[in-house]
C-alpha atoms as a printed R data frame, in Angstrom:
    type eleno elety resid chain resno       x       y       z
1   ATOM     1    CA   SER     A     1  -3.633 -12.251  13.695
2   ATOM     2    CA   ASP     A     2  -3.940 -12.820  10.308
3   ATOM     3    CA   MET     A     3  -7.133 -14.995  10.758
4   ATOM     4    CA   GLN     A     4  -8.779 -13.041  13.463
5   ATOM     5    CA   ARG     A     5  -8.640  -9.975  11.002
6   ATOM     6    CA   VAL     A     6 -10.158 -12.160   8.213
7   ATOM     7    CA   GLN     A     7 -12.917 -12.925  10.980
8   ATOM     8    CA   SER     A     8 -13.627 -10.079  11.843
9   ATOM     9    CA   LEU     A     9 -14.197  -8.293   8.363
10  ATOM    10    CA   PRO     A    10 -17.700  -9.476   7.602
11  ATOM    11    CA   PRO     A    11 -19.316  -7.971  10.883
12  ATOM    12    CA   LEU     A    12 -16.628  -4.992  10.620
13  ATOM    13    CA   PHE     A    13 -18.027  -3.816   7.062
14  ATOM    14    CA   SER     A    14 -21.351  -4.890   7.961
15  ATOM    15    CA   ALA     A    15 -21.152  -2.144  10.804
16  ATOM    16    CA   PHE     A    16 -20.149   0.532   8.644
17  ATOM    17    CA   ALA     A    17 -22.603   0.019   6.135
18  ATOM    18    CA   GLN     A    18 -25.435   0.661   8.288
19  ATOM    19    CA   PRO     A    19 -25.467   4.285   8.129
20  ATOM    20    CA   LEU     A    20 -26.307   3.404   3.997
21  ATOM    21    CA   GLN     A    21 -29.541   2.271   5.380
22  ATOM    22    CA   ARG     A    22 -30.704   5.403   6.697
23  ATOM    23    CA   LEU     A    23 -28.793   7.668   4.384
24  ATOM    24    CA   PRO     A    24 -31.256   9.513   1.408
25  ATOM    25    CA   MET     A    25 -30.558   8.701  -2.185
26  ATOM    26    CA   GLY     A    26 -28.264  11.445  -3.021
27  ATOM    27    CA   ARG     A    27 -24.375  12.451  -3.539
28  ATOM    28    CA   ALA     A    28 -23.569  11.998   0.462
29  ATOM    29    CA   ARG     A    29 -24.795   8.426   0.139
30  ATOM    30    CA   GLN     A    30 -22.884   8.092  -3.072
31  ATOM    31    CA   GLU     A    31 -19.515   9.432  -1.280
32  ATOM    32    CA   PHE     A    32 -19.879   7.101   1.854
33  ATOM    33    CA   LEU     A    33 -20.024   4.014  -0.760
34  ATOM    34    CA   LYS     A    34 -17.309   5.196  -2.482
35  ATOM    35    CA   GLU     A    35 -15.281   5.259   0.844
36  ATOM    36    CA   LEU     A    36 -16.652   1.939   1.688
37  ATOM    37    CA   ARG     A    37 -15.475  -0.043  -1.601
38  ATOM    38    CA   LEU     A    38 -12.109   2.468  -1.756
39  ATOM    39    CA   ALA     A    39 -10.798   1.317   1.714
40  ATOM    40    CA   LEU     A    40 -11.911  -2.715   0.715
41  ATOM    41    CA   GLU     A    41  -9.530  -2.231  -2.666
42  ATOM    42    CA   ASP     A    42  -6.819  -0.440  -0.908
43  ATOM    43    CA   GLY     A    43  -6.874  -2.631   2.535
44  ATOM    44    CA   ILE     A    44  -7.688  -6.135   1.055
45  ATOM    45    CA   ILE     A    45  -8.433  -6.846  -2.596
46  ATOM    46    CA   GLN     A    46  -4.864  -4.958  -4.080
47  ATOM    47    CA   PRO     A    47  -3.019  -6.515  -1.328
48  ATOM    48    CA   ILE     A    48  -4.400  -9.970  -1.849
49  ATOM    49    CA   CYS     A    49  -3.514  -9.880  -5.799
50  ATOM    50    CA   ALA     A    50  -0.075  -8.444  -4.841
51  ATOM    51    CA   LYS     A    51   0.440 -11.445  -2.807
52  ATOM    52    CA   LEU     A    52  -0.971 -14.211  -5.016
53  ATOM    53    CA   GLU     A    53   0.772 -13.006  -7.909
54  ATOM    54    CA   GLU     A    54   4.229 -13.450  -6.114
55  ATOM    55    CA   ASP     A    55   3.621 -16.412  -4.687
56  ATOM    56    CA   LEU     A    56   2.378 -18.044  -8.447
57  ATOM    57    CA   ARG     A    57   5.386 -16.192  -9.712
58  ATOM    58    CA   LEU     A    58   7.598 -17.592  -7.604
59  ATOM    59    CA   LEU     A    59   6.019 -21.433  -7.976
60  ATOM    60    CA   VAL     A    60   6.276 -21.065 -11.853
61  ATOM    61    CA   HIS     A    61   9.772 -19.934 -11.656
62  ATOM    62    CA   ALA     A    62  10.820 -22.892  -9.689
63  ATOM    63    CA   THR     A    63   9.212 -25.208 -11.758
64  ATOM    64    CA   MET     A    64  10.157 -23.878 -15.057
65  ATOM    65    CA   GLN     A    65  13.925 -23.838 -13.584
66  ATOM    66    CA   GLY     A    66  13.535 -27.088 -11.993
67  ATOM    67    CA   THR     A    67  14.619 -25.664  -8.714
68  ATOM    68    CA   ARG     A    68  12.418 -27.848  -6.153
69  ATOM    69    CA   GLN     A    69  14.100 -26.031  -2.880
70  ATOM    70    CA   ALA     A    70  12.771 -22.597  -4.180
71  ATOM    71    CA   LEU     A    71   8.845 -24.143  -4.617
72  ATOM    72    CA   PRO     A    72   6.709 -21.912  -2.004
73  ATOM    73    CA   LEU     A    73   5.558 -24.571   0.792
74  ATOM    74    CA   SER     A    74   1.896 -23.876   0.955
75  ATOM    75    CA   PRO     A    75  -0.633 -20.884  -0.198
76  ATOM    76    CA   PRO     A    76  -1.201 -18.081   2.396
77  ATOM    77    CA   GLU     A    77  -3.683 -19.130   4.892
78  ATOM    78    CA   ASP     A    78  -4.921 -15.233   5.015
79  ATOM    79    CA   ALA     A    79  -5.372 -15.141   1.553
80  ATOM    80    CA   LEU     A    80  -7.848 -18.241   0.955
81  ATOM    81    CA   ALA     A    81  -9.604 -17.260   4.363
82  ATOM    82    CA   PHE     A    82 -10.299 -14.063   2.527
83  ATOM    83    CA   LEU     A    83 -11.498 -15.874  -0.733
84  ATOM    84    CA   ARG     A    84 -13.663 -18.334   0.795
85  ATOM    85    CA   LEU     A    85 -15.523 -15.414   2.703
86  ATOM    86    CA   ARG     A    86 -19.249 -14.808   1.509
87  ATOM    87    CA   PRO     A    87 -19.669 -11.609  -0.556
88  ATOM    88    CA   LEU     A    88 -19.582  -8.272   1.764
89  ATOM    89    CA   ARG     A    89 -23.178  -6.676   1.547
90  ATOM    90    CA   LEU     A    90 -22.976  -2.851   1.450
91  ATOM    91    CA   THR     A    91 -26.688  -2.323   0.444
92  ATOM    92    CA   GLU     A    92 -29.109  -4.303  -0.872
93  ATOM    93    CA   SER     A    93 -28.196  -3.734  -4.579
94  ATOM    94    CA   ASP     A    94 -24.417  -3.233  -3.543
95  ATOM    95    CA   VAL     A    95 -22.299  -6.411  -3.072
96  ATOM    96    CA   VAL     A    96 -18.793  -6.973  -3.263
97  ATOM    97    CA   ASP     A    97 -17.243 -10.690  -3.700
98  ATOM    98    CA   ILE     A    98 -13.735 -10.627  -2.770
99  ATOM    99    CA   LYS     A    99 -12.945 -13.662  -4.628
100 ATOM   100    CA   ASP     A   100 -14.512 -12.304  -7.623
101 ATOM   101    CA   GLN     A   101 -12.733  -9.048  -7.627
102 ATOM   102    CA   VAL     A   102  -9.636 -10.906  -7.572
103 ATOM   103    CA   GLU     A   103  -9.726 -12.977 -10.632
104 ATOM   104    CA   LEU     A   104 -11.084 -10.128 -12.652
105 ATOM   105    CA   ARG     A   105  -7.930  -8.181 -11.673
106 ATOM   106    CA   LEU     A   106  -5.649 -10.947 -11.909
107 ATOM   107    CA   SER     A   107  -6.740 -11.813 -14.913
108 ATOM   108    CA   ARG     A   108  -6.345  -8.700 -16.294
109 ATOM   109    CA   HIS     A   109  -3.183  -8.302 -15.186
110 ATOM   110    CA   PHE     A   110  -1.707 -11.265 -16.677
111 ATOM   111    CA   TYR     A   111  -3.467 -10.170 -20.066
112 ATOM   112    CA   ASP     A   112  -1.313  -7.229 -20.055
113 ATOM   113    CA   LEU     A   113   1.700  -8.294 -19.142
114 ATOM   114    CA   ALA     A   114   1.735 -11.140 -21.666
115 ATOM   115    CA   ALA     A   115   0.535  -8.892 -24.525
116 ATOM   116    CA   LEU     A   116   3.744  -6.433 -23.402
117 ATOM   117    CA   ALA     A   117   5.994  -9.604 -23.252
118 ATOM   118    CA   PRO     A   118   4.863 -12.495 -25.819
119 ATOM   119    CA   GLN     A   119   7.582 -14.449 -25.085
120 ATOM   120    CA   ASP     A   120   6.818 -15.101 -21.513
121 ATOM   121    CA   ALA     A   121   3.277 -15.998 -22.349
122 ATOM   122    CA   GLU     A   122   3.886 -19.334 -21.093
123 ATOM   123    CA   ALA     A   123   4.544 -18.280 -17.686
124 ATOM   124    CA   TYR     A   124   1.480 -16.750 -17.786
125 ATOM   125    CA   VAL     A   125  -0.780 -19.782 -18.587
126 ATOM   126    CA   ARG     A   126   1.078 -21.955 -16.163
127 ATOM   127    CA   MET     A   127   0.269 -19.103 -13.388
128 ATOM   128    CA   ARG     A   128  -3.297 -19.264 -14.700
129 ATOM   129    CA   GLU     A   129  -3.288 -22.874 -14.090
130 ATOM   130    CA   GLN     A   130  -1.481 -23.022 -10.815
131 ATOM   131    CA   ALA     A   131  -4.205 -20.149  -9.793
132 ATOM   132    CA   SER     A   132  -6.727 -22.652 -10.408
133 ATOM   133    CA   HIS     A   133  -5.189 -25.954  -8.807
134 ATOM   134    CA   ARG     A   134  -3.649 -23.640  -5.698
135 ATOM   135    CA   TYR     A   135  -6.676 -20.947  -4.992
136 ATOM   136    CA   GLY     A   136  -9.757 -22.322  -6.733
137 ATOM   137    CA   LEU     A   137  -9.477 -18.956  -8.707
138 ATOM   138    CA   ASN     A   138 -11.179 -19.195 -12.311
139 ATOM   139    CA   LEU     A   139  -8.915 -16.592 -14.348
140 ATOM   140    CA   VAL     A   140  -9.599 -15.885 -18.166
141 ATOM   141    CA   ASP     A   141  -6.974 -16.890 -20.524
142 ATOM   142    CA   GLY     A   142  -6.595 -13.634 -22.736
143 ATOM   143    CA   GLY     A   143  -6.114 -16.324 -25.794
144 ATOM   144    CA   LEU     A   144  -2.836 -14.130 -27.265
145 ATOM   145    CA   PRO     A   145  -1.295 -16.111 -30.005
146 ATOM   146    CA   ALA     A   146   2.309 -16.162 -29.635
147 ATOM   147    CA   GLY     A   147   2.539 -14.697 -33.155
148 ATOM   148    CA   SER     A   148   4.451 -11.613 -34.716
149 ATOM   149    CA   LEU     A   149   3.825 -10.197 -38.002
150 ATOM   150    CA   ALA     A   150   6.898 -10.232 -40.264
151 ATOM   151    CA   GLN     A   151   6.389  -7.041 -42.193
152 ATOM   152    CA   GLY     A   152   6.252  -3.339 -40.604
153 ATOM   153    CA   LEU     A   153   6.662  -2.716 -36.802
154 ATOM   154    CA   ASP     A   154   4.076  -4.985 -34.647
155 ATOM   155    CA   VAL     A   155   1.689  -2.985 -32.376
156 ATOM   156    CA   ILE     A   156   3.465  -4.411 -29.614
157 ATOM   157    CA   ASP     A   157   6.442  -3.569 -30.517
158 ATOM   158    CA   VAL     A   158   5.140  -0.353 -30.605
159 ATOM   159    CA   MET     A   159   3.235  -0.358 -27.417
160 ATOM   160    CA   ARG     A   160   6.546  -1.064 -25.601
161 ATOM   161    CA   ASN     A   161   8.227   1.569 -27.186
162 ATOM   162    CA   VAL     A   162   5.924   4.411 -27.564
163 ATOM   163    CA   HIS     A   163   8.277   7.135 -26.593
164 ATOM   164    CA   LEU     A   164  10.674   5.871 -29.371
165 ATOM   165    CA   LEU     A   165   7.383   6.168 -31.408
166 ATOM   166    CA   ALA     A   166   6.915   9.720 -30.522
167 ATOM   167    CA   THR     A   167  10.618  11.094 -30.462
168 ATOM   168    CA   GLN     A   168  11.819   9.310 -33.655
169 ATOM   169    CA   TYR     A   169   8.687   9.362 -35.985
170 ATOM   170    CA   CYS     A   170   7.178  12.042 -37.998
171 ATOM   171    CA   TYR     A   171   3.564  11.258 -38.336
172 ATOM   172    CA   SER     A   172   1.012  12.090 -41.414
173 ATOM   173    CA   LEU     A   173  -2.416  13.830 -40.358
174 ATOM   174    CA   HIS     A   174  -4.448  13.226 -43.386
175 ATOM   175    CA   GLN     A   175  -2.892   9.943 -44.691
176 ATOM   176    CA   GLN     A   176  -2.264   8.481 -41.133
177 ATOM   177    CA   PHE     A   177   0.967   7.025 -41.152
178 ATOM   178    CA   PHE     A   178   4.058   7.251 -39.475
179 ATOM   179    CA   THR     A   179   7.593   7.628 -41.055
180 ATOM   180    CA   GLN     A   180  11.077   7.471 -39.102
181 ATOM   181    CA   ALA     A   181  12.933  10.694 -39.281
182 ATOM   182    CA   ALA     A   182  16.201  10.411 -40.967
183 ATOM   183    CA   HIS     A   183  19.223   9.123 -38.917
184 ATOM   184    CA   GLY     A   184  21.576   8.219 -41.666
185 ATOM   185    CA   ASP     A   185  20.689   4.219 -42.442
186 ATOM   186    CA   ALA     A   186  19.920   2.939 -45.558
187 ATOM   187    CA   LYS     A   187  16.120   2.042 -44.549
188 ATOM   188    CA   ILE     A   188  13.278   3.830 -43.543
189 ATOM   189    CA   ARG     A   189  10.679   2.283 -41.601
190 ATOM   190    CA   THR     A   190   7.355   3.244 -41.813
191 ATOM   191    CA   ILE     A   191   3.568   2.528 -39.867
192 ATOM   192    CA   THR     A   192   0.588   2.422 -41.390
193 ATOM   193    CA   VAL     A   193  -3.308   1.798 -40.396
194 ATOM   194    CA   GLU     A   194  -2.955  -1.466 -42.518
195 ATOM   195    CA   HIS     A   195  -0.090  -2.910 -40.715
196 ATOM   196    CA   LEU     A   196  -1.719  -2.226 -37.331
197 ATOM   197    CA   THR     A   197  -5.062  -3.833 -38.768
198 ATOM   198    CA   ALA     A   198  -3.246  -7.095 -39.584
199 ATOM   199    CA   SER     A   199  -1.321  -7.180 -36.239
200 ATOM   200    CA   ILE     A   200  -4.497  -6.827 -33.874
201 ATOM   201    CA   ARG     A   201  -5.970  -9.522 -36.169
202 ATOM   202    CA   VAL     A   202  -2.932 -11.750 -34.543
203 ATOM   203    CA   HIS     A   203  -3.037 -10.649 -31.125
204 ATOM   204    CA   GLY     A   204  -6.959  -9.671 -30.962
205 ATOM   205    CA   TYR     A   205  -8.793  -6.974 -30.285
206 ATOM   206    CA   GLY     A   206  -7.974  -6.627 -26.321
207 ATOM   207    CA   VAL     A   207  -4.697  -5.207 -27.364
208 ATOM   208    CA   ILE     A   208  -6.363  -2.171 -28.551
209 ATOM   209    CA   ASN     A   209  -7.600  -1.415 -24.694
210 ATOM   210    CA   THR     A   210  -3.511  -1.832 -23.563
211 ATOM   211    CA   ALA     A   211  -2.290   0.485 -26.446
212 ATOM   212    CA   VAL     A   212  -4.366   3.100 -25.505
213 ATOM   213    CA   ASN     A   213  -3.722   2.504 -21.807
214 ATOM   214    CA   TYR     A   214   0.191   2.994 -22.172
215 ATOM   215    CA   SER     A   215  -0.022   5.700 -24.435
216 ATOM   216    CA   VAL     A   216  -2.387   7.947 -21.993
217 ATOM   217    CA   GLY     A   217   0.355   7.323 -19.660
218 ATOM   218    CA   PHE     A   218   3.083   8.617 -21.571
219 ATOM   219    CA   LEU     A   219   0.806  11.588 -22.683
220 ATOM   220    CA   LYS     A   220   0.224  12.393 -19.227
221 ATOM   221    CA   LYS     A   221   3.788  12.905 -18.385
222 ATOM   222    CA   LYS     A   222   4.201  15.067 -21.556
223 ATOM   223    CA   LEU     A   223   1.520  16.762 -20.331
224 ATOM   224    CA   GLU     A   224   3.200  17.395 -16.939
225 ATOM   225    CA   VAL     A   225   6.349  18.389 -18.322
226 ATOM   226    CA   VAL     A   226   3.838  21.418 -20.234
227 ATOM   227    CA   ALA     A   227   1.875  22.348 -17.495
228 ATOM   228    CA   GLU     A   228   5.546  22.734 -15.332
229 ATOM   229    CA   PHE     A   229   6.884  25.088 -18.441
230 ATOM   230    CA   LEU     A   230   3.559  27.092 -18.145
231 ATOM   231    CA   ALA     A   231   3.314  27.713 -14.460
232 ATOM   232    CA   ASP     A   232   7.287  29.302 -14.767
233 ATOM   233    CA   GLU     A   233   6.816  32.840 -13.313
234 ATOM   234    CA   SER     A   234   8.575  34.365 -16.192
235 ATOM   235    CA   VAL     A   235   6.230  32.399 -18.773
236 ATOM   236    CA   LYS     A   236   2.906  33.171 -16.880
237 ATOM   237    CA   SER     A   237   3.781  36.855 -17.080
238 ATOM   238    CA   ARG     A   238   4.609  36.758 -20.136
239 ATOM   239    CA   LEU     A   239   1.259  35.101 -21.344
240 ATOM   240    CA   LEU     A   240  -0.756  37.079 -19.235
241 ATOM   241    CA   ALA     A   241   0.547  40.519 -21.226
242 ATOM   242    CA   GLU     A   242  -0.268  38.889 -24.217
243 ATOM   243    CA   GLN     A   243  -3.646  38.456 -23.330
244 ATOM   244    CA   GLN     A   244  -3.860  42.027 -21.916
245 ATOM   245    CA   TRP     A   245  -2.905  43.175 -25.229
246 ATOM   246    CA   MET     A   246  -5.092  40.925 -26.952
247 ATOM   247    CA   GLU     A   247  -7.741  42.809 -25.222
248 ATOM   248    CA   GLY     A   248  -9.744  45.108 -27.859
249 ATOM   249    CA   ARG     A   249  -8.085  43.494 -30.997
250 ATOM   250    CA   PRO     A   250  -9.379  41.212 -33.968
251 ATOM   251    CA   ALA     A   251  -6.153  38.920 -33.836
252 ATOM   252    CA   TYR     A   252  -2.696  38.391 -32.665
253 ATOM   253    CA   THR     A   253  -0.463  39.433 -35.725
254 ATOM   254    CA   TRP     A   254   2.584  37.633 -36.531
255 ATOM   255    CA   ALA     A   255   5.300  40.319 -35.353
256 ATOM   256    CA   ARG     A   256   3.830  40.259 -31.750
257 ATOM   257    CA   ALA     A   257   4.438  36.292 -31.917
258 ATOM   258    CA   VAL     A   258   8.230  36.630 -32.886
259 ATOM   259    CA   GLU     A   259   8.396  38.954 -30.073
260 ATOM   260    CA   THR     A   260   7.081  36.669 -27.577
261 ATOM   261    CA   ALA     A   261   9.469  33.772 -29.207
262 ATOM   262    CA   ARG     A   262  12.322  35.830 -28.920
263 ATOM   263    CA   PHE     A   263  11.713  36.686 -25.146
264 ATOM   264    CA   VAL     A   264  10.833  32.792 -24.406
265 ATOM   265    CA   ARG     A   265  14.338  32.234 -26.200
266 ATOM   266    CA   ARG     A   266  16.550  34.674 -23.747
267 ATOM   267    CA   LEU     A   267  15.011  32.389 -20.623
268 ATOM   268    CA   GLY     A   268  17.759  30.123 -21.131
269 ATOM   269    CA   ALA     A   269  18.827  26.498 -22.353
270 ATOM   270    CA   GLY     A   270  18.740  23.356 -21.245
271 ATOM   271    CA   ARG     A   271  22.528  21.480 -20.826
272 ATOM   272    CA   ASP     A   272  22.521  20.054 -24.029
273 ATOM   273    CA   GLY     A   273  22.172  23.859 -25.699
274 ATOM   274    CA   VAL     A   274  18.750  23.482 -27.016
275 ATOM   275    CA   THR     A   275  16.433  26.451 -25.870
276 ATOM   276    CA   PHE     A   276  13.120  26.195 -23.762
277 ATOM   277    CA   LEU     A   277  11.050  27.123 -26.549
278 ATOM   278    CA   ASP     A   278  12.493  24.396 -28.584
279 ATOM   279    CA   LYS     A   279  12.228  21.731 -25.937
280 ATOM   280    CA   LEU     A   280   8.675  22.694 -25.850
281 ATOM   281    CA   ARG     A   281   7.991  22.378 -29.152
282 ATOM   282    CA   GLN     A   282   9.445  18.818 -29.399
283 ATOM   283    CA   VAL     A   283   7.230  18.060 -26.117
284 ATOM   284    CA   LEU     A   284   3.891  19.170 -28.021
285 ATOM   285    CA   THR     A   285   5.058  17.138 -31.630
286 ATOM   286    CA   GLN     A   286   5.793  13.774 -29.083
287 ATOM   287    CA   ILE     A   287   1.979  14.574 -27.626
288 ATOM   288    CA   GLY     A   288   0.882  14.856 -31.367
289 ATOM   289    CA   ASN     A   289   2.699  11.630 -32.295
290 ATOM   290    CA   SER     A   290   1.058   9.859 -29.670
291 ATOM   291    CA   LEU     A   291  -2.468  11.272 -29.982
292 ATOM   292    CA   GLY     A   292  -1.881  10.213 -33.990
293 ATOM   293    CA   TYR     A   293  -0.774   6.681 -32.511
294 ATOM   294    CA   VAL     A   294  -4.017   6.293 -30.630
295 ATOM   295    CA   ARG     A   295  -5.961   7.665 -33.567
296 ATOM   296    CA   MET     A   296  -4.282   4.824 -35.890
297 ATOM   297    CA   VAL     A   297  -5.193   2.024 -33.404
298 ATOM   298    CA   ARG     A   298  -8.629   3.084 -33.233
299 ATOM   299    CA   THR     A   299  -8.655   3.178 -36.956
300 ATOM   300    CA   ALA     A   300  -6.922  -0.336 -37.187
301 ATOM   301    CA   GLY     A   301  -9.702  -1.685 -35.040
302 ATOM   302    CA   MET     A   302 -12.735  -0.478 -36.568
């Protein structure tokens, strides 16, 4: 049963941690300790966080909507039992407190969600209160004010639509501002460091890490597209040929670059008629815009 699983966790981890007392300090010891922490994270802490978040979300939603029949009857017993466990000792200096780890992860998760959707900030405040009342968890209040800028684009709006920023704006590297590309409207939006600075003052400096994390996620997807393009056999063979041609030559000539561009263009085009080379240029531009946004956020936070 679930309660038996909870009760068996401390002696089980104590048994697994026994080899750490005999292993000398080194890479093997660190890898073994890392595996134990990863097993605890994936098997215990993350499932508890997901179960508690679902319970709190259903409870607060039912309370705010006034639907008493949808209220969860009682908190999950196994989750409560895990939270009551004493800290697990892996080594003399490595101790894992499940309750402390759950508080840390839920606090961070609720902050990120509230930063992305300020209109739902009240719901997350209530979820924190219910976490304290229902589970005895002390979740940190992010302190995000429910305000935004009346001028320019808010840093949260840009963060939630970083893909639109990368595709619809042009970045000035030297002056550090974004200008909306021509799209037929009478007004053109701009994003400056001053806009981001004022926005960060409203939402707090904690929003910087969240904005950077979302930009990194977007960059990862775009770099995967570039890697997939470069891994194509036709492109790879051409690049290897160019590498051999460069051996013994002082520089790469313009004529050779034009010839290579023509070769890549002959590889075909997408369904929209844009050649793969032009699509690569678009992806690289989006990567540059995303890096420019991260740079501007960093400058605005200084």
